[in-house]
mmCIF file of N, CA and C in Angstrom:
data_model
loop_
_atom_site.group_PDB
_atom_site.id
_atom_site.type_symbol
_atom_site.label_atom_id
_atom_site.label_comp_id
_atom_site.label_asym_id
_atom_site.label_seq_id
_atom_site.Cartn_x
_atom_site.Cartn_y
_atom_site.Cartn_z
ATOM 1 N N UNK A 1 0.924 -1.313 -0.314
ATOM 2 C CA UNK A 1 -0.126 0.096 -0.237
ATOM 3 C C UNK A 1 0.542 1.040 0.009
ATOM 4 N N UNK A 2 1.710 1.395 0.674
ATOM 5 C CA UNK A 2 2.723 2.501 1.138
ATOM 6 C C UNK A 2 3.376 2.813 -1.038
ATOM 7 N N UNK A 3 3.842 1.770 -0.912
ATOM 8 C CA UNK A 3 4.365 1.670 -2.625
ATOM 9 C C UNK A 3 3.566 2.094 -3.326
ATOM 10 N N UNK A 4 2.188 1.847 -3.289
ATOM 11 C CA UNK A 4 1.153 2.457 -4.701
ATOM 12 C C UNK A 4 0.919 3.527 -3.873
ATOM 13 N N UNK A 5 0.515 3.866 -2.810
ATOM 14 C CA UNK A 5 0.503 5.751 -2.032
ATOM 15 C C UNK A 5 1.525 6.233 -3.072
ATOM 16 N N UNK A 6 2.500 5.863 -2.495
ATOM 17 C CA UNK A 6 4.108 6.520 -3.250
ATOM 18 C C UNK A 6 4.325 6.796 -4.744
ATOM 19 N N UNK A 7 3.359 5.935 -5.290
ATOM 20 C CA UNK A 7 3.961 5.948 -6.564
ATOM 21 C C UNK A 7 2.479 7.087 -7.720
ATOM 22 N N UNK A 8 1.238 6.668 -6.517
ATOM 23 C CA UNK A 8 0.630 7.494 -7.088
ATOM 24 C C UNK A 8 0.368 9.217 -6.700
ATOM 25 N N UNK A 9 0.793 9.264 -5.666
ATOM 26 C CA UNK A 9 1.352 10.773 -5.221
ATOM 27 C C UNK A 9 2.333 10.835 -6.317
ATOM 28 N N UNK A 10 3.034 11.030 -7.422
ATOM 29 C CA UNK A 10 4.586 11.036 -7.640
ATOM 30 C C UNK A 10 3.280 11.275 -9.215
ATOM 31 N N UNK A 11 2.329 10.331 -9.611
ATOM 32 C CA UNK A 11 1.507 11.530 -10.133
ATOM 33 C C UNK A 11 0.843 12.388 -10.543
ATOM 34 N N UNK A 12 -0.102 12.646 -9.166
ATOM 35 C CA UNK A 12 -0.818 13.897 -8.552
ATOM 36 C C UNK A 12 0.194 14.411 -8.869
ATOM 37 N N UNK A 13 1.200 14.758 -8.178
ATOM 38 C CA UNK A 13 2.600 15.742 -8.221
ATOM 39 C C UNK A 13 2.441 16.243 -9.638
ATOM 40 N N UNK A 14 2.688 14.724 -10.948
ATOM 41 C CA UNK A 14 2.985 15.396 -11.793
ATOM 42 C C UNK A 14 2.069 16.111 -12.599
ATOM 43 N N UNK A 15 0.907 16.019 -12.382
ATOM 44 C CA UNK A 15 -0.196 15.492 -13.296
ATOM 45 C C UNK A 15 -1.235 16.477 -13.233
ATOM 46 N N UNK A 16 -1.793 17.008 -11.563
ATOM 47 C CA UNK A 16 -2.960 17.628 -11.204
ATOM 48 C C UNK A 16 -2.690 18.201 -9.460
ATOM 49 N N UNK A 17 -1.375 18.773 -9.251
ATOM 50 C CA UNK A 17 -0.602 18.821 -8.339
ATOM 51 C C UNK A 17 -1.466 19.771 -7.513
ATOM 52 N N UNK A 18 -2.544 19.909 -8.006
ATOM 53 C CA UNK A 18 -3.831 21.381 -7.262
ATOM 54 C C UNK A 18 -4.614 20.621 -6.461
ATOM 55 N N UNK A 19 -4.883 18.866 -7.194
ATOM 56 C CA UNK A 19 -5.054 17.613 -5.959
ATOM 57 C C UNK A 19 -3.997 17.729 -4.451
ATOM 58 N N UNK A 20 -3.086 17.705 -4.939
ATOM 59 C CA UNK A 20 -2.499 17.457 -3.616
ATOM 60 C C UNK A 20 -2.861 17.676 -1.991
ATOM 61 N N UNK A 21 -3.472 18.603 -1.958
ATOM 62 C CA UNK A 21 -3.725 18.741 0.135
ATOM 63 C C UNK A 21 -5.327 18.113 0.164
ATOM 64 N N UNK A 22 -4.989 16.825 -0.973
ATOM 65 C CA UNK A 22 -6.697 16.152 -1.009
ATOM 66 C C UNK A 22 -6.246 14.553 -0.883
ATOM 67 N N UNK A 23 -4.928 14.438 -0.928
ATOM 68 C CA UNK A 23 -4.421 13.411 -1.812
ATOM 69 C C UNK A 23 -4.278 12.445 -0.306
ATOM 70 N N UNK A 24 -4.281 12.867 0.928
ATOM 71 C CA UNK A 24 -4.061 11.726 1.772
ATOM 72 C C UNK A 24 -5.547 12.121 2.126
ATOM 73 N N UNK A 25 -6.724 12.250 1.688
ATOM 74 C CA UNK A 25 -7.878 11.352 2.461
ATOM 75 C C UNK A 25 -8.672 11.064 1.105
ATOM 76 N N UNK A 26 -8.338 12.093 -0.775
ATOM 77 C CA UNK A 26 -9.063 10.021 -1.495
ATOM 78 C C UNK A 26 -8.465 9.275 -1.133
ATOM 79 N N UNK A 27 -6.590 8.958 -1.201
ATOM 80 C CA UNK A 27 -6.061 7.658 -0.845
ATOM 81 C C UNK A 27 -7.363 7.185 0.371
ATOM 82 N N UNK A 28 -7.266 7.727 1.606
ATOM 83 C CA UNK A 28 -7.684 6.681 2.268
ATOM 84 C C UNK A 28 -8.973 6.286 1.584
ATOM 85 N N UNK A 29 -9.848 6.842 1.222
ATOM 86 C CA UNK A 29 -10.918 6.785 0.780
ATOM 87 C C UNK A 29 -10.856 5.624 -0.443
ATOM 88 N N UNK A 30 -9.662 5.916 -1.204
ATOM 89 C CA UNK A 30 -9.662 4.826 -2.426
ATOM 90 C C UNK A 30 -9.602 3.553 -1.285
ATOM 91 N N UNK A 31 -8.760 3.589 -0.606
ATOM 92 C CA UNK A 31 -7.928 2.178 -0.238
ATOM 93 C C UNK A 31 -9.575 1.905 0.955
ATOM 94 N N UNK A 32 -10.287 1.739 1.440
ATOM 95 C CA UNK A 32 -11.283 1.768 1.797
ATOM 96 C C UNK A 32 -12.021 1.736 1.204
ATOM 97 N N UNK A 33 -13.122 1.829 -0.308
ATOM 98 C CA UNK A 33 -13.984 1.616 -0.933
ATOM 99 C C UNK A 33 -13.137 1.484 -2.262
ATOM 100 N N UNK A 34 -12.326 1.042 -3.408
ATOM 101 C CA UNK A 34 -11.889 1.358 -4.949
ATOM 102 C C UNK A 34 -12.966 1.897 -5.925
ATOM 103 N N UNK A 35 -14.320 0.759 -5.188
ATOM 104 C CA UNK A 35 -14.761 0.917 -6.841
ATOM 105 C C UNK A 35 -16.145 2.272 -6.177
ATOM 106 N N UNK A 36 -16.132 2.895 -5.071
ATOM 107 C CA UNK A 36 -16.546 4.177 -4.830
ATOM 108 C C UNK A 36 -16.297 5.053 -5.092
ATOM 109 N N UNK A 37 -14.556 4.537 -4.752
ATOM 110 C CA UNK A 37 -13.505 6.160 -4.993
ATOM 111 C C UNK A 37 -13.616 6.180 -6.477
ATOM 112 N N UNK A 38 -13.766 5.661 -7.449
ATOM 113 C CA UNK A 38 -13.162 5.570 -8.591
ATOM 114 C C UNK A 38 -15.164 5.891 -9.690
ATOM 115 N N UNK A 39 -16.327 6.250 -8.791
ATOM 116 C CA UNK A 39 -17.251 5.684 -9.046
ATOM 117 C C UNK A 39 -18.329 7.230 -8.756
ATOM 118 N N UNK A 40 -16.525 8.232 -8.411
ATOM 119 C CA UNK A 40 -17.377 9.194 -8.682
ATOM 120 C C UNK A 40 -17.042 10.255 -9.608
ATOM 121 N N UNK A 41 -15.596 9.696 -10.422
ATOM 122 C CA UNK A 41 -14.525 10.258 -11.771
ATOM 123 C C UNK A 41 -15.614 10.727 -12.930
ATOM 124 N N UNK A 42 -14.984 12.218 -13.166
ATOM 125 C CA UNK A 42 -16.445 12.391 -14.435
ATOM 126 C C UNK A 42 -15.404 11.566 -15.516
ATOM 127 N N UNK A 43 -16.225 11.463 -16.825
ATOM 128 C CA UNK A 43 -15.927 10.832 -17.973
ATOM 129 C C UNK A 43 -14.751 12.122 -18.302
ATOM 130 N N UNK A 44 -13.369 11.908 -18.835
ATOM 131 C CA UNK A 44 -13.051 13.110 -19.950
ATOM 132 C C UNK A 44 -13.429 13.921 -20.411
ATOM 133 N N UNK A 45 -14.442 13.671 -21.294
ATOM 134 C CA UNK A 45 -14.944 14.255 -22.635
ATOM 135 C C UNK A 45 -16.346 14.989 -21.832
ATOM 136 N N UNK A 46 -16.089 14.537 -20.356
ATOM 137 C CA UNK A 46 -17.919 16.075 -19.967
ATOM 138 C C UNK A 46 -16.864 17.258 -19.045
ATOM 139 N N UNK A 47 -17.752 18.539 -19.969
ATOM 140 C CA UNK A 47 -17.228 19.117 -19.277
ATOM 141 C C UNK A 47 -17.562 19.044 -17.670
ATOM 142 N N UNK A 48 -15.814 20.258 -17.172
ATOM 143 C CA UNK A 48 -15.623 20.241 -15.690
ATOM 144 C C UNK A 48 -16.445 21.019 -15.025
ATOM 145 N N UNK A 49 -18.045 20.754 -13.638
ATOM 146 C CA UNK A 49 -17.745 21.563 -12.687
ATOM 147 C C UNK A 49 -16.507 22.532 -11.875
ATOM 148 N N UNK A 50 -17.240 23.039 -11.032
ATOM 149 C CA UNK A 50 -16.422 24.177 -10.077
ATOM 150 C C UNK A 50 -16.738 23.155 -9.528
ATOM 151 N N UNK A 51 -16.242 23.158 -7.987
ATOM 152 C CA UNK A 51 -16.088 23.330 -6.858
ATOM 153 C C UNK A 51 -14.281 21.786 -6.278
ATOM 154 N N UNK A 52 -15.086 21.332 -4.810
ATOM 155 C CA UNK A 52 -13.874 20.782 -4.129
ATOM 156 C C UNK A 52 -13.482 19.220 -5.401
ATOM 157 N N UNK A 53 -14.812 18.757 -4.731
ATOM 158 C CA UNK A 53 -14.779 17.397 -4.701
ATOM 159 C C UNK A 53 -15.299 17.025 -6.546
ATOM 160 N N UNK A 54 -15.157 18.309 -7.024
ATOM 161 C CA UNK A 54 -14.407 17.783 -8.657
ATOM 162 C C UNK A 54 -12.965 17.271 -8.443
ATOM 163 N N UNK A 55 -12.751 17.893 -8.413
ATOM 164 C CA UNK A 55 -10.943 18.240 -7.798
ATOM 165 C C UNK A 55 -10.073 17.025 -7.524
ATOM 166 N N UNK A 56 -10.425 16.818 -6.809
ATOM 167 C CA UNK A 56 -10.535 15.114 -6.316
ATOM 168 C C UNK A 56 -10.831 13.855 -6.675
ATOM 169 N N UNK A 57 -12.103 14.567 -7.526
ATOM 170 C CA UNK A 57 -12.074 12.636 -8.280
ATOM 171 C C UNK A 57 -11.600 12.653 -9.368
ATOM 172 N N UNK A 58 -11.237 14.020 -9.932
ATOM 173 C CA UNK A 58 -9.802 13.522 -11.428
ATOM 174 C C UNK A 58 -9.520 13.346 -11.046
ATOM 175 N N UNK A 59 -8.225 12.919 -10.955
ATOM 176 C CA UNK A 59 -7.485 11.855 -10.834
ATOM 177 C C UNK A 59 -6.819 10.864 -10.041
ATOM 178 N N UNK A 60 -6.589 11.827 -8.646
ATOM 179 C CA UNK A 60 -6.417 10.465 -7.451
ATOM 180 C C UNK A 60 -7.339 9.847 -7.250
ATOM 181 N N UNK A 61 -8.159 9.005 -7.796
ATOM 182 C CA UNK A 61 -8.376 7.318 -8.055
ATOM 183 C C UNK A 61 -7.753 7.088 -9.394
ATOM 184 N N UNK A 62 -7.710 7.675 -9.897
ATOM 185 C CA UNK A 62 -6.941 6.300 -11.116
ATOM 186 C C UNK A 62 -5.899 6.701 -10.820
ATOM 187 N N UNK A 63 -5.172 7.243 -9.625
ATOM 188 C CA UNK A 63 -3.701 7.659 -10.205
ATOM 189 C C UNK A 63 -3.812 6.510 -8.947
ATOM 190 N N UNK A 64 -4.126 6.499 -8.390
ATOM 191 C CA UNK A 64 -3.745 5.487 -7.218
ATOM 192 C C UNK A 64 -4.258 4.459 -7.777
ATOM 193 N N UNK A 65 -5.627 3.649 -9.274
ATOM 194 C CA UNK A 65 -5.556 2.628 -9.357
ATOM 195 C C UNK A 65 -4.597 2.002 -10.372
ATOM 196 N N UNK A 66 -4.305 2.791 -11.168
ATOM 197 C CA UNK A 66 -3.146 2.446 -11.633
ATOM 198 C C UNK A 66 -1.987 3.215 -11.406
ATOM 199 N N UNK A 67 -1.256 2.814 -10.004
ATOM 200 C CA UNK A 67 -0.321 2.430 -9.271
ATOM 201 C C UNK A 67 -0.567 1.296 -8.972
ATOM 202 N N UNK A 68 -2.153 0.773 -8.467
ATOM 203 C CA UNK A 68 -2.069 -0.600 -8.076
ATOM 204 C C UNK A 68 -1.502 -1.504 -9.132
ATOM 205 N N UNK A 69 -2.169 -1.482 -10.817
ATOM 206 C CA UNK A 69 -2.277 -1.755 -10.924
ATOM 207 C C UNK A 69 -0.788 -2.406 -11.703
ATOM 208 N N UNK A 70 0.134 -1.469 -11.712
ATOM 209 C CA UNK A 70 1.400 -1.752 -11.454
ATOM 210 C C UNK A 70 2.586 -2.681 -11.032
ATOM 211 N N UNK A 71 2.402 -2.336 -9.236
ATOM 212 C CA UNK A 71 2.454 -3.265 -8.496
ATOM 213 C C UNK A 71 2.057 -4.152 -8.916
ATOM 214 N N UNK A 72 0.777 -4.546 -9.203
ATOM 215 C CA UNK A 72 0.363 -5.767 -9.478
ATOM 216 C C UNK A 72 0.859 -6.613 -10.625
ATOM 217 N N UNK A 73 1.092 -6.211 -11.605
ATOM 218 C CA UNK A 73 1.164 -7.125 -12.376
ATOM 219 C C UNK A 73 3.165 -6.573 -12.566
ATOM 220 N N UNK A 74 3.598 -6.159 -11.321
ATOM 221 C CA UNK A 74 5.678 -5.702 -11.583
ATOM 222 C C UNK A 74 6.387 -5.299 -12.360
ATOM 223 N N UNK A 75 5.243 -5.074 -12.539
ATOM 224 C CA UNK A 75 5.645 -4.245 -14.750
ATOM 225 C C UNK A 75 6.752 -3.232 -13.517
ATOM 226 N N UNK A 76 7.725 -3.727 -15.118
ATOM 227 C CA UNK A 76 9.327 -2.695 -13.683
ATOM 228 C C UNK A 76 10.198 -2.167 -15.216
ATOM 229 N N UNK A 77 9.731 -2.462 -16.158
ATOM 230 C CA UNK A 77 10.276 -2.155 -17.520
ATOM 231 C C UNK A 77 9.568 -1.308 -18.081
ATOM 232 N N UNK A 78 9.683 0.553 -19.325
ATOM 233 C CA UNK A 78 9.125 0.731 -19.663
ATOM 234 C C UNK A 78 7.247 0.234 -20.507
ATOM 235 N N UNK A 79 8.422 -0.417 -21.781
ATOM 236 C CA UNK A 79 7.514 -1.013 -22.433
ATOM 237 C C UNK A 79 6.404 -1.647 -21.747
ATOM 238 N N UNK A 80 6.419 -2.528 -20.184
ATOM 239 C CA UNK A 80 5.396 -2.871 -19.601
ATOM 240 C C UNK A 80 4.136 -2.045 -18.610
ATOM 241 N N UNK A 81 5.555 -1.218 -17.709
ATOM 242 C CA UNK A 81 4.287 0.380 -17.258
ATOM 243 C C UNK A 81 4.144 0.692 -17.924
ATOM 244 N N UNK A 82 4.213 0.925 -18.727
ATOM 245 C CA UNK A 82 2.912 2.182 -20.276
ATOM 246 C C UNK A 82 1.784 0.866 -20.162
ATOM 247 N N UNK A 83 1.474 -0.221 -20.833
ATOM 248 C CA UNK A 83 1.597 -0.996 -21.227
ATOM 249 C C UNK A 83 -0.259 -1.398 -19.812
ATOM 250 N N UNK A 84 0.796 -2.089 -18.767
ATOM 251 C CA UNK A 84 -0.101 -1.651 -17.994
ATOM 252 C C UNK A 84 -0.882 -0.290 -17.598
ATOM 253 N N UNK A 85 -0.518 0.935 -17.361
ATOM 254 C CA UNK A 85 -1.168 2.301 -17.234
ATOM 255 C C UNK A 85 -2.167 2.446 -18.153
ATOM 256 N N UNK A 86 -2.388 1.938 -19.976
ATOM 257 C CA UNK A 86 -2.625 2.757 -20.942
ATOM 258 C C UNK A 86 -3.813 1.340 -20.865
ATOM 259 N N UNK A 87 -3.978 -0.091 -20.608
ATOM 260 C CA UNK A 87 -4.977 -0.569 -19.719
ATOM 261 C C UNK A 87 -6.064 -0.167 -19.076
ATOM 262 N N UNK A 88 -5.554 0.123 -17.648
ATOM 263 C CA UNK A 88 -6.659 0.840 -16.938
ATOM 264 C C UNK A 88 -6.033 1.489 -16.346
ATOM 265 N N UNK A 89 -6.094 2.896 -16.969
ATOM 266 C CA UNK A 89 -6.091 4.422 -17.933
ATOM 267 C C UNK A 89 -7.600 4.351 -18.393
ATOM 268 N N UNK A 90 -7.269 3.293 -19.115
ATOM 269 C CA UNK A 90 -8.123 2.590 -21.205
ATOM 270 C C UNK A 90 -9.678 3.023 -19.763
ATOM 271 N N UNK A 91 -9.431 1.998 -19.358
ATOM 272 C CA UNK A 91 -10.522 1.309 -18.541
ATOM 273 C C UNK A 91 -11.819 3.001 -17.798
ATOM 274 N N UNK A 92 -11.059 3.075 -17.169
ATOM 275 C CA UNK A 92 -11.395 3.773 -16.197
ATOM 276 C C UNK A 92 -10.920 5.703 -16.876
ATOM 277 N N UNK A 93 -11.669 5.604 -18.197
ATOM 278 C CA UNK A 93 -11.698 6.501 -19.043
ATOM 279 C C UNK A 93 -11.007 7.080 -19.803
ATOM 280 N N UNK A 94 -10.210 7.246 -19.183
ATOM 281 C CA UNK A 94 -8.706 8.371 -19.819
ATOM 282 C C UNK A 94 -9.027 9.098 -21.253
ATOM 283 N N UNK A 95 -8.934 9.955 -21.880
ATOM 284 C CA UNK A 95 -8.624 10.337 -23.382
ATOM 285 C C UNK A 95 -7.546 9.875 -23.434
ATOM 286 N N UNK A 96 -6.982 8.837 -24.741
ATOM 287 C CA UNK A 96 -4.824 9.125 -24.946
ATOM 288 C C UNK A 96 -4.555 9.534 -24.418
ATOM 289 N N UNK A 97 -4.448 11.591 -25.111
ATOM 290 C CA UNK A 97 -3.353 12.093 -24.297
ATOM 291 C C UNK A 97 -3.175 12.359 -22.927
ATOM 292 N N UNK A 98 -4.117 11.746 -21.665
ATOM 293 C CA UNK A 98 -4.403 11.747 -20.160
ATOM 294 C C UNK A 98 -3.528 10.654 -20.527
ATOM 295 N N UNK A 99 -3.373 9.289 -20.489
ATOM 296 C CA UNK A 99 -2.969 8.846 -20.637
ATOM 297 C C UNK A 99 -1.560 8.298 -20.784
ATOM 298 N N UNK A 100 -1.030 9.293 -21.377
ATOM 299 C CA UNK A 100 0.129 9.043 -22.005
ATOM 300 C C UNK A 100 1.354 10.102 -20.834
ATOM 301 N N UNK A 101 0.530 10.843 -19.847
ATOM 302 C CA UNK A 101 1.005 11.925 -19.460
ATOM 303 C C UNK A 101 0.434 11.448 -18.203
ATOM 304 N N UNK A 102 -0.194 10.566 -17.677
ATOM 305 C CA UNK A 102 0.731 9.477 -16.548
ATOM 306 C C UNK A 102 0.731 8.831 -16.661
ATOM 307 N N UNK A 103 1.440 7.674 -18.071
ATOM 308 C CA UNK A 103 2.738 6.893 -18.203
ATOM 309 C C UNK A 103 3.575 7.888 -18.052
ATOM 310 N N UNK A 104 4.058 8.346 -18.094
ATOM 311 C CA UNK A 104 5.507 9.326 -18.184
ATOM 312 C C UNK A 104 5.250 9.715 -16.352
ATOM 313 N N UNK A 105 3.989 9.907 -16.257
ATOM 314 C CA UNK A 105 4.031 10.448 -14.595
ATOM 315 C C UNK A 105 4.290 8.864 -13.890
ATOM 316 N N UNK A 106 3.999 7.720 -14.029
ATOM 317 C CA UNK A 106 4.448 6.680 -13.187
ATOM 318 C C UNK A 106 6.482 6.650 -13.424
ATOM 319 N N UNK A 107 6.542 6.264 -14.668
ATOM 320 C CA UNK A 107 7.740 6.311 -14.877
ATOM 321 C C UNK A 107 8.997 7.629 -14.205
ATOM 322 N N UNK A 108 8.188 8.887 -14.463
ATOM 323 C CA UNK A 108 8.609 9.464 -13.374
ATOM 324 C C UNK A 108 9.176 9.432 -12.102
ATOM 325 N N UNK A 109 7.901 8.657 -11.854
ATOM 326 C CA UNK A 109 7.416 8.611 -10.094
ATOM 327 C C UNK A 109 8.916 7.748 -10.017
ATOM 328 N N UNK A 110 8.719 6.266 -10.342
ATOM 329 C CA UNK A 110 9.200 4.906 -10.268
ATOM 330 C C UNK A 110 10.849 5.235 -10.056
ATOM 331 N N UNK A 111 10.925 5.789 -11.079
ATOM 332 C CA UNK A 111 12.723 5.683 -11.476
ATOM 333 C C UNK A 111 13.374 7.035 -9.729
ATOM 334 N N UNK A 112 12.815 7.812 -9.391
ATOM 335 C CA UNK A 112 12.151 8.465 -8.151
ATOM 336 C C UNK A 112 12.911 7.828 -7.056
ATOM 337 N N UNK A 113 11.930 6.636 -7.120
ATOM 338 C CA UNK A 113 11.921 6.072 -5.973
ATOM 339 C C UNK A 113 12.299 4.410 -5.357
ATOM 340 N N UNK A 114 13.038 4.980 -6.840
ATOM 341 C CA UNK A 114 13.998 3.519 -6.973
ATOM 342 C C UNK A 114 15.230 3.837 -6.253
#
């Protein structure tokens, strides 16, 4: 769980730093009930509203789910990491350009944590 949280935090730091103040709460909610945490996520093609709940729902749970998938798969080399991230992020409704950004952030975060 610590590795997943550290990796996901790195992704949020790189892709959605405005979520960092709320990452601990989002992480706790995710580990308590991953399906529920991911259920509130808006699709990437929807117009965003305003408000704190929208910001937390956007990337933090996805980053946690992607990080968990990377560790569960044992992915370590770049191609494997990108494949795992692409599959899981697409399942969660991220647009292709968002998937690429998240994959890049995962690789950077992994390299920092080694």
